[in-house]
């Protein structure tokens, strides 16, 4: 087991070292070619390289670079039509001699599509034909026979990840952008925004400065959040009235008073913006040991985020 891991780590170490001897420039050229093309990245490969190519295409697509996989054998039977004139073709072959790639290589040369090769053989058919070569260093396969693609496919996969991350970083691809392509499952929940989960409109418990405590209790009870935001004459949030504030008022011998005298003033109220990630709201609630917080825009409350809504959505 350790031998397999060590062998593949050695391949990645060689890949890292190759960045200091020209490979980094090839990555940058590839990024610029993709950015300037105005089209998609068509990723192709045969066999195990084909499986890696599918994953690279999926990673590119999910991080904002339009991309899809074309099977090289199917390309010869009509799927060459999936390659548009402005598309860049990214072809994977460790040996660079996969015969199934021949028609795609010929097509790119005939119609002027940029061809980027990921291969370990610069002098191969693929390496020689490519406009840009991401030439990976030769490495020992983890297979004891030295035959089954193991280290080689790991290195191809990492090379594809490097390309995808460089593209998303240059594009300024954010977590908000990422959420558009990952709406499902645990990852989708973690990428929800506060705006998608907050209570708004008539659901927000609010009272004005000068409101009597008895009226504020009615507002808190009817909205069922155990809290009320206190706003000034301009509608700006200046404090909150909590269940704890009410308990302290009762313990002191309850008499009706204005909320100004009952609400806690030790700290500014915890707030968050609507475009923040919901996970940020959960983290701040956990740190502050509170169960809800007001959502503000220009200091005015536009929503209320409750921890129960975060948990129901699977953000935790």
CSV table of C-alpha atoms in Angstrom, one decimal:
chain,number,residue,atom,x,y,z
A,1,UNK,CA,0.0,0.0,0.0
A,2,UNK,CA,2.7,2.5,1.0
A,3,UNK,CA,4.7,1.6,-2.0
A,4,UNK,CA,1.8,2.6,-4.3
A,5,UNK,CA,1.4,5.9,-2.5
A,6,UNK,CA,5.1,6.6,-2.5
A,7,UNK,CA,5.4,5.8,-6.2
A,8,UNK,CA,2.6,8.2,-7.1
A,9,UNK,CA,3.9,10.9,-4.7
A,10,UNK,CA,7.3,10.6,-6.6
A,11,UNK,CA,5.4,11.2,-9.8
A,12,UNK,CA,3.8,14.4,-8.4
A,13,UNK,CA,7.1,15.5,-7.0
A,14,UNK,CA,8.6,15.2,-10.5
A,15,UNK,CA,5.6,17.2,-11.9
A,16,UNK,CA,6.3,19.9,-9.3
A,17,UNK,CA,9.9,20.0,-10.3
A,18,UNK,CA,9.0,20.3,-14.0
A,19,UNK,CA,7.2,23.6,-13.3
A,20,UNK,CA,10.7,25.1,-12.8
A,21,UNK,CA,11.9,24.0,-16.2
A,22,UNK,CA,9.4,25.3,-18.7
A,23,UNK,CA,6.1,23.5,-17.7
A,24,UNK,CA,4.8,26.6,-15.9
A,25,UNK,CA,5.1,28.7,-19.1
A,26,UNK,CA,3.2,26.0,-21.0
A,27,UNK,CA,0.4,26.2,-18.4
A,28,UNK,CA,0.2,30.0,-18.8
A,29,UNK,CA,0.2,29.7,-22.6
A,30,UNK,CA,-2.7,27.2,-22.3
A,31,UNK,CA,-4.7,29.5,-20.0
A,32,UNK,CA,-4.2,32.4,-22.4
A,33,UNK,CA,-5.2,30.3,-25.4
A,34,UNK,CA,-8.4,29.3,-23.6
A,35,UNK,CA,-9.2,32.8,-22.5
A,36,UNK,CA,-8.7,34.3,-25.9
A,37,UNK,CA,-10.5,31.6,-27.8
A,38,UNK,CA,-14.0,32.7,-26.9
A,39,UNK,CA,-15.2,29.0,-27.1
A,40,UNK,CA,-15.3,25.9,-25.0
A,41,UNK,CA,-12.6,23.5,-24.0
A,42,UNK,CA,-13.2,20.1,-25.7
A,43,UNK,CA,-11.3,17.5,-23.7
A,44,UNK,CA,-10.6,14.1,-25.2
A,45,UNK,CA,-8.6,10.9,-24.4
A,46,UNK,CA,-8.8,7.2,-24.9
A,47,UNK,CA,-8.8,4.4,-22.2
A,48,UNK,CA,-7.7,5.5,-18.7
A,49,UNK,CA,-6.7,8.9,-20.1
A,50,UNK,CA,-10.2,9.2,-21.4
A,51,UNK,CA,-11.6,8.7,-17.8
A,52,UNK,CA,-9.3,11.4,-16.6
A,53,UNK,CA,-10.3,13.6,-19.5
A,54,UNK,CA,-14.0,13.3,-18.5
A,55,UNK,CA,-13.1,14.4,-15.0
A,56,UNK,CA,-11.1,17.4,-16.2
A,57,UNK,CA,-13.9,18.5,-18.4
A,58,UNK,CA,-16.3,18.2,-15.4
A,59,UNK,CA,-13.9,20.2,-13.2
A,60,UNK,CA,-13.5,22.9,-15.8
A,61,UNK,CA,-17.3,23.2,-16.4
A,62,UNK,CA,-18.0,23.4,-12.6
A,63,UNK,CA,-15.5,26.2,-12.1
A,64,UNK,CA,-16.8,28.5,-14.9
A,65,UNK,CA,-14.9,27.3,-18.0
A,66,UNK,CA,-17.3,26.0,-20.6
A,67,UNK,CA,-16.1,22.4,-21.3
A,68,UNK,CA,-17.3,19.0,-22.5
A,69,UNK,CA,-15.8,15.6,-23.3
A,70,UNK,CA,-15.7,14.1,-26.7
A,71,UNK,CA,-14.8,10.4,-27.1
A,72,UNK,CA,-12.1,10.1,-29.7
A,73,UNK,CA,-13.6,6.9,-31.3
A,74,UNK,CA,-17.1,8.5,-31.5
A,75,UNK,CA,-15.6,11.7,-32.9
A,76,UNK,CA,-14.8,9.7,-36.1
A,77,UNK,CA,-18.5,8.9,-36.5
A,78,UNK,CA,-20.0,12.3,-36.3
A,79,UNK,CA,-19.0,13.7,-32.9
A,80,UNK,CA,-16.4,15.9,-34.6
A,81,UNK,CA,-19.4,18.2,-35.0
A,82,UNK,CA,-19.3,18.9,-31.3
A,83,UNK,CA,-16.1,20.9,-31.8
A,84,UNK,CA,-16.9,24.4,-32.8
A,85,UNK,CA,-14.5,26.7,-34.8
A,86,UNK,CA,-13.5,28.7,-31.7
A,87,UNK,CA,-13.1,25.8,-29.4
A,88,UNK,CA,-9.8,24.7,-27.9
A,89,UNK,CA,-9.1,20.9,-27.8
A,90,UNK,CA,-7.3,19.5,-24.8
A,91,UNK,CA,-6.1,16.0,-25.7
A,92,UNK,CA,-4.7,13.5,-23.2
A,93,UNK,CA,-2.4,10.5,-24.0
A,94,UNK,CA,0.5,9.4,-21.9
A,95,UNK,CA,2.3,7.9,-24.9
A,96,UNK,CA,0.9,10.4,-27.3
A,97,UNK,CA,0.4,7.7,-29.8
A,98,UNK,CA,-3.3,6.6,-29.2
A,99,UNK,CA,-4.5,5.9,-32.8
A,100,UNK,CA,-8.0,6.9,-31.9
A,101,UNK,CA,-6.9,10.5,-31.5
A,102,UNK,CA,-5.6,10.7,-35.1
A,103,UNK,CA,-8.9,12.1,-36.6
A,104,UNK,CA,-9.3,14.7,-33.9
A,105,UNK,CA,-5.7,15.8,-34.3
A,106,UNK,CA,-6.2,16.1,-38.1
A,107,UNK,CA,-9.5,18.0,-37.6
A,108,UNK,CA,-7.8,20.6,-35.4
A,109,UNK,CA,-5.0,21.1,-37.9
A,110,UNK,CA,-7.5,21.4,-40.8
A,111,UNK,CA,-9.9,23.9,-39.2
A,112,UNK,CA,-7.4,25.8,-37.0
A,113,UNK,CA,-8.6,24.8,-33.5
A,114,UNK,CA,-5.9,25.3,-30.9
A,115,UNK,CA,-4.6,21.9,-29.7
A,116,UNK,CA,-3.2,21.5,-26.2
A,117,UNK,CA,-1.6,18.2,-25.4
A,118,UNK,CA,-1.1,16.5,-22.0
A,119,UNK,CA,1.5,13.8,-22.7
A,120,UNK,CA,4.8,12.5,-21.5
A,121,UNK,CA,6.2,12.2,-25.0
A,122,UNK,CA,7.0,15.5,-26.8
A,123,UNK,CA,8.1,13.7,-29.9
A,124,UNK,CA,5.0,11.6,-30.2
A,125,UNK,CA,2.3,12.2,-32.9
A,126,UNK,CA,0.2,14.2,-30.4
A,127,UNK,CA,3.1,16.1,-28.9
A,128,UNK,CA,4.5,17.0,-32.3
A,129,UNK,CA,1.1,18.2,-33.6
A,130,UNK,CA,0.1,20.3,-30.6
A,131,UNK,CA,0.2,24.1,-30.5
A,132,UNK,CA,1.0,23.9,-26.8
A,133,UNK,CA,2.4,20.9,-25.0
A,134,UNK,CA,1.9,20.3,-21.3
A,135,UNK,CA,4.7,17.7,-21.4
A,136,UNK,CA,4.7,15.7,-18.1
A,137,UNK,CA,7.9,14.1,-16.8
A,138,UNK,CA,8.3,10.4,-17.2
A,139,UNK,CA,7.4,8.5,-14.1
A,140,UNK,CA,7.2,4.9,-12.8
A,141,UNK,CA,3.8,3.4,-12.7
A,142,UNK,CA,2.7,2.0,-9.3
A,143,UNK,CA,1.7,-1.2,-11.0
A,144,UNK,CA,4.3,-3.9,-10.3
A,145,UNK,CA,4.4,-4.8,-14.0
A,146,UNK,CA,4.8,-1.1,-14.9
A,147,UNK,CA,1.8,-1.4,-17.2
A,148,UNK,CA,-1.5,-0.3,-15.5
A,149,UNK,CA,-1.9,3.5,-15.7
A,150,UNK,CA,-1.6,4.6,-12.1
A,151,UNK,CA,1.0,7.3,-11.5
A,152,UNK,CA,0.5,8.5,-15.0
A,153,UNK,CA,-3.2,9.1,-14.6
A,154,UNK,CA,-2.7,10.8,-11.2
A,155,UNK,CA,-0.2,13.2,-12.9
A,156,UNK,CA,-2.7,13.9,-15.7
A,157,UNK,CA,-5.5,14.5,-13.3
A,158,UNK,CA,-3.3,17.0,-11.3
A,159,UNK,CA,-2.3,18.8,-14.5
A,160,UNK,CA,-6.0,19.2,-15.3
A,161,UNK,CA,-6.7,20.6,-11.9
A,162,UNK,CA,-3.8,23.0,-12.2
A,163,UNK,CA,-5.3,24.3,-15.4
A,164,UNK,CA,-8.8,24.6,-14.0
A,165,UNK,CA,-7.6,26.4,-10.9
A,166,UNK,CA,-5.5,28.9,-12.9
A,167,UNK,CA,-8.5,29.7,-15.0
A,168,UNK,CA,-10.9,30.2,-12.1
A,169,UNK,CA,-8.3,32.4,-10.2
A,170,UNK,CA,-7.7,34.6,-13.2
A,171,UNK,CA,-11.5,34.9,-13.7
A,172,UNK,CA,-12.0,35.8,-10.1
A,173,UNK,CA,-14.5,32.9,-9.8
A,174,UNK,CA,-16.0,33.2,-6.3
A,175,UNK,CA,-18.0,31.0,-4.0
A,176,UNK,CA,-21.2,32.8,-5.2
A,177,UNK,CA,-20.3,31.8,-8.8
A,178,UNK,CA,-19.6,28.3,-7.7
A,179,UNK,CA,-23.0,28.0,-6.1
A,180,UNK,CA,-24.7,28.4,-9.5
A,181,UNK,CA,-23.2,25.1,-10.7
A,182,UNK,CA,-23.6,23.1,-7.4
A,183,UNK,CA,-27.1,23.6,-6.1
A,184,UNK,CA,-27.5,20.0,-4.9
A,185,UNK,CA,-26.4,17.9,-1.9
A,186,UNK,CA,-24.2,19.0,1.0
A,187,UNK,CA,-22.0,21.2,-1.1
A,188,UNK,CA,-25.1,23.0,-2.5
A,189,UNK,CA,-26.4,23.6,1.0
A,190,UNK,CA,-23.0,25.1,2.1
A,191,UNK,CA,-23.2,27.5,-0.9
A,192,UNK,CA,-26.6,28.9,-0.1
A,193,UNK,CA,-26.7,32.6,0.6
A,194,UNK,CA,-28.4,34.3,3.5
A,195,UNK,CA,-30.9,35.8,1.1
A,196,UNK,CA,-32.2,32.4,0.1
A,197,UNK,CA,-32.9,31.4,3.7
A,198,UNK,CA,-33.8,34.6,5.6
A,199,UNK,CA,-37.3,35.6,6.8
A,200,UNK,CA,-38.4,38.9,5.3
A,201,UNK,CA,-41.3,41.4,5.1
A,202,UNK,CA,-44.0,41.0,7.7
A,203,UNK,CA,-42.1,38.1,9.3
A,204,UNK,CA,-39.4,40.4,10.7
A,205,UNK,CA,-40.1,41.3,14.4
A,206,UNK,CA,-39.4,45.1,14.6
A,207,UNK,CA,-40.3,47.8,17.0
A,208,UNK,CA,-39.4,51.5,17.1
A,209,UNK,CA,-37.5,53.3,19.8
A,210,UNK,CA,-40.0,54.6,22.4
A,211,UNK,CA,-42.3,51.5,22.0
A,212,UNK,CA,-43.7,50.3,25.3
A,213,UNK,CA,-42.3,47.0,26.5
A,214,UNK,CA,-45.8,45.5,26.6
A,215,UNK,CA,-46.3,46.2,22.9
A,216,UNK,CA,-42.8,44.8,22.1
A,217,UNK,CA,-43.8,41.5,23.9
A,218,UNK,CA,-46.8,41.2,21.6
A,219,UNK,CA,-44.5,41.7,18.6
A,220,UNK,CA,-42.0,39.1,19.8
A,221,UNK,CA,-44.7,36.6,20.7
A,222,UNK,CA,-46.5,36.9,17.4
A,223,UNK,CA,-43.3,36.5,15.3
A,224,UNK,CA,-42.1,33.6,17.4
A,225,UNK,CA,-38.3,34.3,17.1
A,226,UNK,CA,-37.7,35.3,20.7
A,227,UNK,CA,-36.2,38.6,19.6
A,228,UNK,CA,-37.3,42.0,18.2
A,229,UNK,CA,-35.1,44.5,16.4
A,230,UNK,CA,-35.3,48.0,17.7
A,231,UNK,CA,-35.1,50.7,15.0
A,232,UNK,CA,-34.8,54.5,15.1
A,233,UNK,CA,-36.9,57.0,13.2
A,234,UNK,CA,-34.9,56.4,10.0
A,235,UNK,CA,-35.5,52.6,10.2
A,236,UNK,CA,-31.9,51.9,11.1
A,237,UNK,CA,-31.3,48.9,13.4
A,238,UNK,CA,-29.8,50.2,16.7
A,239,UNK,CA,-30.4,47.3,19.1
A,240,UNK,CA,-32.3,44.1,19.8
A,241,UNK,CA,-34.7,43.1,22.5
A,242,UNK,CA,-34.3,39.5,23.6
A,243,UNK,CA,-36.0,36.9,25.8
A,244,UNK,CA,-33.1,37.5,28.2
A,245,UNK,CA,-33.8,41.2,28.4
A,246,UNK,CA,-37.4,40.4,29.2
A,247,UNK,CA,-36.4,38.0,32.0
A,248,UNK,CA,-34.1,40.6,33.5
A,249,UNK,CA,-37.0,43.1,33.4
A,250,UNK,CA,-39.3,40.7,35.2
A,251,UNK,CA,-36.6,39.9,37.8
A,252,UNK,CA,-36.2,43.6,38.6
A,253,UNK,CA,-40.0,43.8,39.3
A,254,UNK,CA,-41.8,44.2,36.1
A,255,UNK,CA,-43.3,47.6,35.2
A,256,UNK,CA,-44.1,48.8,31.8
A,257,UNK,CA,-41.3,50.8,30.3
A,258,UNK,CA,-40.0,51.8,26.9
A,259,UNK,CA,-37.9,49.3,25.0
A,260,UNK,CA,-35.0,51.8,25.1
A,261,UNK,CA,-34.6,51.0,28.8
A,262,UNK,CA,-35.0,47.3,28.5
A,263,UNK,CA,-32.9,46.3,25.5
A,264,UNK,CA,-29.3,45.3,25.9
A,265,UNK,CA,-26.8,48.0,25.0
A,266,UNK,CA,-23.5,46.3,25.9
A,267,UNK,CA,-22.7,45.4,22.3
A,268,UNK,CA,-23.9,46.4,18.8
A,269,UNK,CA,-26.4,43.9,17.4
A,270,UNK,CA,-25.0,41.0,15.4
A,271,UNK,CA,-25.9,41.5,11.7
A,272,UNK,CA,-25.1,40.0,8.3
A,273,UNK,CA,-25.7,41.0,4.7
A,274,UNK,CA,-28.1,39.2,2.4
A,275,UNK,CA,-25.4,38.2,-0.1
A,276,UNK,CA,-23.2,36.6,2.5
A,277,UNK,CA,-22.9,32.8,2.5
A,278,UNK,CA,-25.3,31.1,4.9
A,279,UNK,CA,-22.4,29.1,6.3
A,280,UNK,CA,-20.9,32.4,7.4
A,281,UNK,CA,-24.0,33.2,9.3
A,282,UNK,CA,-24.0,29.8,11.0
A,283,UNK,CA,-20.3,30.2,12.1
A,284,UNK,CA,-21.0,33.6,13.5
A,285,UNK,CA,-24.0,32.4,15.4
A,286,UNK,CA,-22.1,29.5,16.9
A,287,UNK,CA,-19.2,31.8,17.9
A,288,UNK,CA,-21.6,34.3,19.5
A,289,UNK,CA,-23.9,31.6,21.0
A,290,UNK,CA,-27.0,33.2,19.5
A,291,UNK,CA,-29.8,31.6,17.5
A,292,UNK,CA,-30.7,34.4,15.1
A,293,UNK,CA,-29.3,37.6,13.6
A,294,UNK,CA,-30.7,40.4,11.5
A,295,UNK,CA,-29.9,40.9,7.9
A,296,UNK,CA,-29.2,44.5,7.0
A,297,UNK,CA,-28.7,46.7,4.0
A,298,UNK,CA,-27.5,50.2,4.6
A,299,UNK,CA,-28.0,49.6,8.4
A,300,UNK,CA,-31.7,48.9,7.9
A,301,UNK,CA,-33.1,45.4,8.6
A,302,UNK,CA,-34.3,43.6,5.5
A,303,UNK,CA,-34.5,40.1,7.0
A,304,UNK,CA,-33.9,37.7,9.9
A,305,UNK,CA,-31.7,34.6,9.7
A,306,UNK,CA,-32.5,31.8,12.2
A,307,UNK,CA,-30.3,28.9,13.1
A,308,UNK,CA,-33.2,26.4,12.6
A,309,UNK,CA,-33.5,27.4,9.0
A,310,UNK,CA,-29.8,26.8,8.5
A,311,UNK,CA,-30.0,23.4,10.0
A,312,UNK,CA,-33.1,22.4,8.0
A,313,UNK,CA,-31.3,23.4,4.8
A,314,UNK,CA,-28.3,21.2,5.7
A,315,UNK,CA,-25.8,24.1,6.1
A,316,UNK,CA,-24.3,22.6,9.2
